[in-house]
mmCIF file of C-alpha atoms in Angstrom:
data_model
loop_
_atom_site.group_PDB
_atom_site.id
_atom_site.type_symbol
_atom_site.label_atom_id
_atom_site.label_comp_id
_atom_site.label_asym_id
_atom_site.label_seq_id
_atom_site.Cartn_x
_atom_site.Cartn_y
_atom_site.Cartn_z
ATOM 1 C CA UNK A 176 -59.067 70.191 -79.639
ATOM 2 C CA UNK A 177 -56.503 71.728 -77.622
ATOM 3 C CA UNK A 178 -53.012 70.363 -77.815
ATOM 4 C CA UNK A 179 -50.625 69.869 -74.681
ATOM 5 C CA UNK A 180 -47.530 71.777 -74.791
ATOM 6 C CA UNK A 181 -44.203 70.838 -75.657
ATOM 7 C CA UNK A 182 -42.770 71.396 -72.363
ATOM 8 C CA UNK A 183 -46.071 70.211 -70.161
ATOM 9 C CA UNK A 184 -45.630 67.033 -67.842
ATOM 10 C CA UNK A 185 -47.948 64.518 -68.167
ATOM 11 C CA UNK A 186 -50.850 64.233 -66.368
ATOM 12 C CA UNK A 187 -51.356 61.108 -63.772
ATOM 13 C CA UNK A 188 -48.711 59.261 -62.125
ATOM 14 C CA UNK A 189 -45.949 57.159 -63.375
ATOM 15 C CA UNK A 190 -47.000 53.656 -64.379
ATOM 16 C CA UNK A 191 -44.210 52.277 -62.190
ATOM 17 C CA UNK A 192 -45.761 54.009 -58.965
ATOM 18 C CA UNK A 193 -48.975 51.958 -59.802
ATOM 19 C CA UNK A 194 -47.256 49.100 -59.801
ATOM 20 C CA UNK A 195 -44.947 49.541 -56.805
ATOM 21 C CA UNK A 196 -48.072 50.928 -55.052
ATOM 22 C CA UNK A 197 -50.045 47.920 -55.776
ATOM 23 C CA UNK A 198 -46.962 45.709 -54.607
ATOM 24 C CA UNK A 199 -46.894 47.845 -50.826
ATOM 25 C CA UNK A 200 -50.246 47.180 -50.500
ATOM 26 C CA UNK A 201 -50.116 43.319 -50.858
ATOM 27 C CA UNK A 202 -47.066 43.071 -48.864
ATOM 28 C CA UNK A 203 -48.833 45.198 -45.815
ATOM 29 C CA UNK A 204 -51.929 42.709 -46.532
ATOM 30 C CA UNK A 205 -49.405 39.892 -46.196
ATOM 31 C CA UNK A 206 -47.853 40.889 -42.923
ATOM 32 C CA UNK A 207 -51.305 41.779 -41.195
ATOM 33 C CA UNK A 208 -52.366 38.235 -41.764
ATOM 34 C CA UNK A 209 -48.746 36.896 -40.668
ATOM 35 C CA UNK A 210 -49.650 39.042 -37.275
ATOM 36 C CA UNK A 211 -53.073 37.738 -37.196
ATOM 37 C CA UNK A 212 -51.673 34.460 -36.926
ATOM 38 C CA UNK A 213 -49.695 35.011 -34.606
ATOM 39 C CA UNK A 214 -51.604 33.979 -31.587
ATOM 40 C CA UNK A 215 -53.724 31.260 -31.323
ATOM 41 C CA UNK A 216 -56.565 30.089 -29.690
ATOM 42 C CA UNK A 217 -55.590 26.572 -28.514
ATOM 43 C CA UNK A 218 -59.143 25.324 -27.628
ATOM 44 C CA UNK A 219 -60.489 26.454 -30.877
ATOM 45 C CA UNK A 220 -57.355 24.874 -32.413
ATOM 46 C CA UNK A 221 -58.163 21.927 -30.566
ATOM 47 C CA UNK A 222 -61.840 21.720 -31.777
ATOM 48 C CA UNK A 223 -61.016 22.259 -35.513
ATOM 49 C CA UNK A 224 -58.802 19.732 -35.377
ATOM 50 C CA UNK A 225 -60.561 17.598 -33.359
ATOM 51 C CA UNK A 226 -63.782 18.088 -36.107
ATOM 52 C CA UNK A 227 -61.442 17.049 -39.442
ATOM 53 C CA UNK A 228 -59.923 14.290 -37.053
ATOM 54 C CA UNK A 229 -63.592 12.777 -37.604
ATOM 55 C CA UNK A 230 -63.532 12.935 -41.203
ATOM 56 C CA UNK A 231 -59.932 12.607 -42.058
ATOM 57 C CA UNK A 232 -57.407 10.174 -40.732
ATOM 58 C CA UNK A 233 -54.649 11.432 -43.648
ATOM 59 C CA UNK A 234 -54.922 15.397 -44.566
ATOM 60 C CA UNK A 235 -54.427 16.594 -48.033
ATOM 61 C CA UNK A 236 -50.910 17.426 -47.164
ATOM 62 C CA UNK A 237 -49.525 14.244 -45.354
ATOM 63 C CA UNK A 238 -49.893 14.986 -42.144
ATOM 64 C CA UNK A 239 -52.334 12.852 -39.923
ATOM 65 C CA UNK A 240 -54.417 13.536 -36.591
ATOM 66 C CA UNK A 241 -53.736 11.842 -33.015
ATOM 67 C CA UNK A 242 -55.290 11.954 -29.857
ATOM 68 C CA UNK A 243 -57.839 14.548 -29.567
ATOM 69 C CA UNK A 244 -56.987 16.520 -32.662
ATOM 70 C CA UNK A 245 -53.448 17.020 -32.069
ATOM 71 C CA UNK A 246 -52.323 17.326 -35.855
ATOM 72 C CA UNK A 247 -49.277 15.364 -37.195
ATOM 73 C CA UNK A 248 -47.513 16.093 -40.488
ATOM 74 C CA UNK A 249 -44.408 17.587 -41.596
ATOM 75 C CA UNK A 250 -43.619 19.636 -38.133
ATOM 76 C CA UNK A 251 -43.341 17.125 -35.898
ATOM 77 C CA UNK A 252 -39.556 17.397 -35.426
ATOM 78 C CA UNK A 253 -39.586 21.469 -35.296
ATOM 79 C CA UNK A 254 -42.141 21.056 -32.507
ATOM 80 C CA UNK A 255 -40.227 18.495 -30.493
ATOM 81 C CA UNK A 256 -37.285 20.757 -30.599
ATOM 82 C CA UNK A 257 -39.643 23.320 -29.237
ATOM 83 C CA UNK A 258 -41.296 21.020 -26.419
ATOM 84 C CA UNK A 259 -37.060 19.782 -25.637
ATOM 85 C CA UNK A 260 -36.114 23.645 -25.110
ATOM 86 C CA UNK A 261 -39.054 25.049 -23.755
ATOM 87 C CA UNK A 262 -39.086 21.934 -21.025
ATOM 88 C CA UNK A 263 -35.405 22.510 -20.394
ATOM 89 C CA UNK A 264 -35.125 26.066 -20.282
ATOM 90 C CA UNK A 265 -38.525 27.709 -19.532
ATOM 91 C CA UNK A 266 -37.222 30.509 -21.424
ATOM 92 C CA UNK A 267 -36.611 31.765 -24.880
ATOM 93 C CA UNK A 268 -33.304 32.387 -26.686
ATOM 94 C CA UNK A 269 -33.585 36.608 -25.591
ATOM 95 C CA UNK A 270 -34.075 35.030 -21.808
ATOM 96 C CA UNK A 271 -37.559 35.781 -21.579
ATOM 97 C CA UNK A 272 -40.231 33.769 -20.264
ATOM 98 C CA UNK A 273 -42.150 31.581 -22.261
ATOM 99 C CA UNK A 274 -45.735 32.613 -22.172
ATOM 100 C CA UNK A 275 -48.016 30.007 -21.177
ATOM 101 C CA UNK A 276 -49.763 29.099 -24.272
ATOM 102 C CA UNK A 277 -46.338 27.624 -25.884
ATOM 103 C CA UNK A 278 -45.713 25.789 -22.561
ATOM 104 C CA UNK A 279 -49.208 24.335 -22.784
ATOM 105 C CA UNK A 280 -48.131 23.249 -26.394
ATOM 106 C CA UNK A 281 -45.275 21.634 -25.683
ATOM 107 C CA UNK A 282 -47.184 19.621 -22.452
ATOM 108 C CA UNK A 283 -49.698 18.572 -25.377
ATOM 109 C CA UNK A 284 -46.968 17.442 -27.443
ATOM 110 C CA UNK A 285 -45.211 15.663 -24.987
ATOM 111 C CA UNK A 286 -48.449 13.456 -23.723
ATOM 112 C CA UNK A 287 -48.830 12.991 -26.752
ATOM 113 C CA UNK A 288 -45.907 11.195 -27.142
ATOM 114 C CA UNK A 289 -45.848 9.473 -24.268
ATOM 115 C CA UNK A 290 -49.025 8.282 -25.402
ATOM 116 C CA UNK A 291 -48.141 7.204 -28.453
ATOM 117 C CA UNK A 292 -45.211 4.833 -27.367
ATOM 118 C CA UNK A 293 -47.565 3.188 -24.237
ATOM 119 C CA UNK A 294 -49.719 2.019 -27.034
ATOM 120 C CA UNK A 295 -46.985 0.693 -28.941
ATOM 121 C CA UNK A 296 -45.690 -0.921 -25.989
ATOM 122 C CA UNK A 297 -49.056 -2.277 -25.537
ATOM 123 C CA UNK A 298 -49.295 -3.718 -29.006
ATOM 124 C CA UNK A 299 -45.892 -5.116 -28.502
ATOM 125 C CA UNK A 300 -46.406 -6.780 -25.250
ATOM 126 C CA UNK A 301 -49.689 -8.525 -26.777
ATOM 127 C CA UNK A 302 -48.012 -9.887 -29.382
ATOM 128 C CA UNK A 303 -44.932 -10.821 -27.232
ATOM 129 C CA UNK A 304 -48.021 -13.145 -24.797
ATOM 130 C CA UNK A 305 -49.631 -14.615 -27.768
ATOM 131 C CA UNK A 306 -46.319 -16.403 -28.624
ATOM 132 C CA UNK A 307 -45.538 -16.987 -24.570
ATOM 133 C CA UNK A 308 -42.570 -14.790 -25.548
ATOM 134 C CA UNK A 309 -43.541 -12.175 -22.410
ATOM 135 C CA UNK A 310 -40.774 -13.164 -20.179
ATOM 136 C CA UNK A 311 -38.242 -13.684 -22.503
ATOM 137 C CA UNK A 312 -37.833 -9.783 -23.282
ATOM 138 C CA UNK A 313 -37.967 -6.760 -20.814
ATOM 139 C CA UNK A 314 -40.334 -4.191 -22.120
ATOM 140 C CA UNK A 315 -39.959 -0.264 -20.969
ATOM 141 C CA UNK A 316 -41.168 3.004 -22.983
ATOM 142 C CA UNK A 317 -40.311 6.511 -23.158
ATOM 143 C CA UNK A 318 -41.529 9.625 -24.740
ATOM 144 C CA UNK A 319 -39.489 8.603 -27.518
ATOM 145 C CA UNK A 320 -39.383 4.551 -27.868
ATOM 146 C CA UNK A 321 -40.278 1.778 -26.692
ATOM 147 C CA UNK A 322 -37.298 -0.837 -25.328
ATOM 148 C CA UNK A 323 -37.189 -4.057 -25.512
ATOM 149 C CA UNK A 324 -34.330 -5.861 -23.688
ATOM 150 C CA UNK A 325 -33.148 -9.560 -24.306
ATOM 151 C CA UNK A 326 -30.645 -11.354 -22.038
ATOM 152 C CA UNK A 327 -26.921 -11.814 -23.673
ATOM 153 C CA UNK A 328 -27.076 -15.240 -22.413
ATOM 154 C CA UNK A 329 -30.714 -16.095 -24.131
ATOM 155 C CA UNK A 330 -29.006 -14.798 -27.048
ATOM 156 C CA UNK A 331 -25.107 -15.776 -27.213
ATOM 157 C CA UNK A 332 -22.757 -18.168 -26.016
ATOM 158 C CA UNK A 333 -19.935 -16.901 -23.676
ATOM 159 C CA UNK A 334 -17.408 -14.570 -25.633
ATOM 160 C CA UNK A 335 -19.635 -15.099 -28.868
ATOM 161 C CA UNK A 336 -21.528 -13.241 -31.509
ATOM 162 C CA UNK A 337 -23.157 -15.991 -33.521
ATOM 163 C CA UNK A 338 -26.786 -15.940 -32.741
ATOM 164 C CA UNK A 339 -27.897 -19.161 -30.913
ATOM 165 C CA UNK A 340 -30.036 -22.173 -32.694
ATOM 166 C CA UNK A 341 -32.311 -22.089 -29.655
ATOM 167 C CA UNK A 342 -32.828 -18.265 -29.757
ATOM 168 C CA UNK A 343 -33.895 -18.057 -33.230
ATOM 169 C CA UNK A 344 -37.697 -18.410 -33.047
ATOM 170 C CA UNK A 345 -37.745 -15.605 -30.496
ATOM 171 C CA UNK A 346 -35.563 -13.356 -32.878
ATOM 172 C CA UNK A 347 -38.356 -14.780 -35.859
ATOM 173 C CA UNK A 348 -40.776 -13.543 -33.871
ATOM 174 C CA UNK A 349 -39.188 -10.162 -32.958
ATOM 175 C CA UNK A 350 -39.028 -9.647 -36.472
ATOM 176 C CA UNK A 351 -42.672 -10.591 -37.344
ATOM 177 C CA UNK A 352 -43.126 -8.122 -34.442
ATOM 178 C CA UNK A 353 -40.785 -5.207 -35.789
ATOM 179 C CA UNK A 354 -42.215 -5.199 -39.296
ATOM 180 C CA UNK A 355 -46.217 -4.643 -37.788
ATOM 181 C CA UNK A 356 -45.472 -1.887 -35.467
ATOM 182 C CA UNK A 357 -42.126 0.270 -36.501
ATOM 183 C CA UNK A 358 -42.623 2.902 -38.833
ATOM 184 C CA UNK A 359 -39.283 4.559 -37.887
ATOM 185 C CA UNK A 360 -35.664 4.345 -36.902
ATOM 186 C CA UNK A 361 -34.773 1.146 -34.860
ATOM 187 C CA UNK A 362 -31.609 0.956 -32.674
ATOM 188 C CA UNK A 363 -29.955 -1.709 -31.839
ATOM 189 C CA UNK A 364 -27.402 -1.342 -28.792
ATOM 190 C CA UNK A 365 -25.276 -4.319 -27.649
ATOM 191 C CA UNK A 366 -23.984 -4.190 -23.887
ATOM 192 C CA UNK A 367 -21.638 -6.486 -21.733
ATOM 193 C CA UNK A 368 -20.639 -7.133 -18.322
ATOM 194 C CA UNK A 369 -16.819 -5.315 -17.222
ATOM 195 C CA UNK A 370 -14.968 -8.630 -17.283
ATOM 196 C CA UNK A 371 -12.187 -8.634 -19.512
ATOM 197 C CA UNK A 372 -12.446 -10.604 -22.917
ATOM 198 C CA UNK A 373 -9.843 -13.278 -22.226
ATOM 199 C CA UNK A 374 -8.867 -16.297 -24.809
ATOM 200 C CA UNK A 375 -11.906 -15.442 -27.242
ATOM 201 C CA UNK A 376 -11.824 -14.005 -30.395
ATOM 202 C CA UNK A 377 -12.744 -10.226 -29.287
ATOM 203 C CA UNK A 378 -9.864 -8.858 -27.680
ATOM 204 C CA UNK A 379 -12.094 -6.458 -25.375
ATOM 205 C CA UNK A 380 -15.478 -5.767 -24.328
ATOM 206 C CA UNK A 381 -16.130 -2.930 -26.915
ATOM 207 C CA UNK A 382 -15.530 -5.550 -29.865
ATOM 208 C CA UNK A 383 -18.237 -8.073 -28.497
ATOM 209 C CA UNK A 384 -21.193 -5.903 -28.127
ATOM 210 C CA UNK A 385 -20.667 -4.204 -31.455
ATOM 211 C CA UNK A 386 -20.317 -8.116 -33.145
ATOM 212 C CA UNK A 387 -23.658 -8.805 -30.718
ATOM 213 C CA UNK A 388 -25.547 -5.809 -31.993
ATOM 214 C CA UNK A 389 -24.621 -6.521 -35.595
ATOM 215 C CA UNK A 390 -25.599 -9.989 -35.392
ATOM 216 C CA UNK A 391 -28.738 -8.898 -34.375
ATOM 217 C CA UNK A 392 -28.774 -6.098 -37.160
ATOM 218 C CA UNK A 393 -27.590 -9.090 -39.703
ATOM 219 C CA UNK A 394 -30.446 -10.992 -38.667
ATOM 220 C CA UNK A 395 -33.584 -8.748 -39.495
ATOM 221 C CA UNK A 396 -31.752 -7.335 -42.872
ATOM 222 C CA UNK A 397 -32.004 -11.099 -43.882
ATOM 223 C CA UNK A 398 -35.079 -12.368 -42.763
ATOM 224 C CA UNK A 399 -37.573 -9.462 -42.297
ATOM 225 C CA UNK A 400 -38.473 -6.783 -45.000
ATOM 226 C CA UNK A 401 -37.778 -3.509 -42.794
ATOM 227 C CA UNK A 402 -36.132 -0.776 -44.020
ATOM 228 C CA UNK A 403 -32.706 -1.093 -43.759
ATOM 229 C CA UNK A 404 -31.642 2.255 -44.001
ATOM 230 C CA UNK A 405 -33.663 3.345 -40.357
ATOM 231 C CA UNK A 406 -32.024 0.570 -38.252
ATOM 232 C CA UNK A 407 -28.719 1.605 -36.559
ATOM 233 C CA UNK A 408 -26.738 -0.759 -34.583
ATOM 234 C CA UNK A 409 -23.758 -0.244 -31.615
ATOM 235 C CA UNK A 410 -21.684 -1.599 -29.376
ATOM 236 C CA UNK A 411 -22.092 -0.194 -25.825
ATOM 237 C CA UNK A 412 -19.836 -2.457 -24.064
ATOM 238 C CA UNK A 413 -19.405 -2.064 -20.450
ATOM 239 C CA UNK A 414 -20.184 1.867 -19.973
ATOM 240 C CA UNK A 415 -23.883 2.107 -19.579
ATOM 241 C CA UNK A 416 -24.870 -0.792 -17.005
ATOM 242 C CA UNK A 417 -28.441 -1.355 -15.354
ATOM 243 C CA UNK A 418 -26.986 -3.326 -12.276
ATOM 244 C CA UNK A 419 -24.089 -3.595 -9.833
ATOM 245 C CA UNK A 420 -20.995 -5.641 -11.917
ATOM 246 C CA UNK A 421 -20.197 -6.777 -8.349
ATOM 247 C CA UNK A 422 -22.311 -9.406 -8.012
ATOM 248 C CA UNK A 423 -22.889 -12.160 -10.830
ATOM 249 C CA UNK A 424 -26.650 -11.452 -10.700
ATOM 250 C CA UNK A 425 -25.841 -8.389 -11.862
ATOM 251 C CA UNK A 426 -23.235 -9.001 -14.578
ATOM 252 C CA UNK A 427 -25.558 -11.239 -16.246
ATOM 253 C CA UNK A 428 -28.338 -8.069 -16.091
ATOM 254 C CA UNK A 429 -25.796 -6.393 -18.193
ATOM 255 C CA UNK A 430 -24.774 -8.738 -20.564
ATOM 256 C CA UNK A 431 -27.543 -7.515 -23.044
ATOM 257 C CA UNK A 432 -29.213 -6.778 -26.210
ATOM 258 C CA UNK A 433 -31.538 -3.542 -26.245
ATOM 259 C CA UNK A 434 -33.896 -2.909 -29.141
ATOM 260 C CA UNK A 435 -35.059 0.590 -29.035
ATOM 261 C CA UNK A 436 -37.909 1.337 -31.086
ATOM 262 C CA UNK A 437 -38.900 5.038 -31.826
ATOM 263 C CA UNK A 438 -42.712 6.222 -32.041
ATOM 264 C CA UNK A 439 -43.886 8.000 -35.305
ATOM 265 C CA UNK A 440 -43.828 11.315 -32.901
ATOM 266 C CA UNK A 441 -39.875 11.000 -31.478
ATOM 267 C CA UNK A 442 -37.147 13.539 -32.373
ATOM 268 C CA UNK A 443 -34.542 10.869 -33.517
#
């Protein structure tokens, strides 16, 4: 048998170019599949969805189907930032305009929304009649909560924040009410009328509706088992009114407490 020379290379590549060859090819296999999925059919999106939406209320990963098939999990806040700047702009961070399928995406997930929080406000209302509650609290939605809005006066005394005997079983029954239907953040926002505060124990206007919205905040941390840590509470005072302060009709419109409840879809 012939022997190899001293001085001869050997024969065949270097076992580190196999390797680093092998590594090139799975990266170029990785980016043609990144560009493959770049685009996307939305209607056959919409199907495939739509077709485990039948089977599955709860995928595999945590995230959960609405509507007709729109999927729900853990990008629901990166695509509301997307539907926000997209519906604001109508143009991309390089200025460019944002092609059609996105703004069709960001439509869906703003129906979608708005969809969500009528049905909550739906559920709400319901409940609110059963108890012949319904005129005791103003109910409104948005794409992102749904509002409910109690009368300072049903509520408080003049120039107080301690919750009145007579108002408790409506503020029982807001409770009952929160605990069924709110999965997420709650905020509680206390508002006045732009009267000075004059011989009461809050020297301004800013004082009582924080005291008014903590009250409130005080209330469901002791008697309901919701999750503390997703309510906020503030005071308001007299800087975002609904009517004229002008007229006394229209003071006691903004002497308020507003309960805004965000859907399972919001940005908050």
């Amino acid at each position: 048998m012939a022997k190899r020379k001293p001085d001869e290379p050997p024969k065949g590549a270097p076992a580190w170019q196999s390797t680093f060859a092998d590594l090139m090819n799975l990266l170029l296999c990785f980016f043609v599949m990144l560009f493959s999925m770049s685009t996307m059919d939305a209607q056959k999106f919409e199907l495939l969805a739509a077709s485990f939406n039948q089977t599955f209320s709860i995928f595999s990963a945590g995230a959960s189907t609405i509507g007709e098939g729109v999927m729900v999990g853990m990008g629901v806040s990166q695509l509301n930032e997307l539907a926000e700047y997209i519906n604001s702009t109508g143009r991309d961070d390089e200025g460019e305009t944002i092609p059609e399928d996105l703004e069709s995406a960001a439509d869906m997930m703003e129906e979608a929304k708005v969809k969500e929080s009528e049905q909550l406000a739906g559920k709400i209302e319901e409940a609110l009649d059963e108890k012949n509650l319904g005129k005791e609290v103003d109910i409104e939605f948005t794409s992102q909560y749904v509002q409910l809005t109690l009368n300072g006066a049903l509520l408080f005394d003049s120039g107080s924040v301690e919750i009145k005997e007579e108002a408790l079983p409506l503020m029982n029954q807001l409770g009952i009410i929160l605990q069924r239907f709110s999965d997420g953040v709650i905020e509680i926002e206390g508002h006045t009328d732009n009267v000075p505060m004059s011989g009461a124990k809050y020297s301004n206007n800013d004082e009582l509706s924080s005291g008014r919205a903590l009250s409130v905040f005080y209330y469901l941390k002791e008697n309901t088992t919701l999750d503390i840590t997703k309510i906020k509470h503030s005071g308001r005072g007299e800087y975002d009114p609904v009517a004229d302060n002008s007229t006394e009709e229209g003071r006691a419109k903004n002497r308020r407490v507003v309960i805004k409840i965000y859907n399972s879809l919001s940005s908050y």
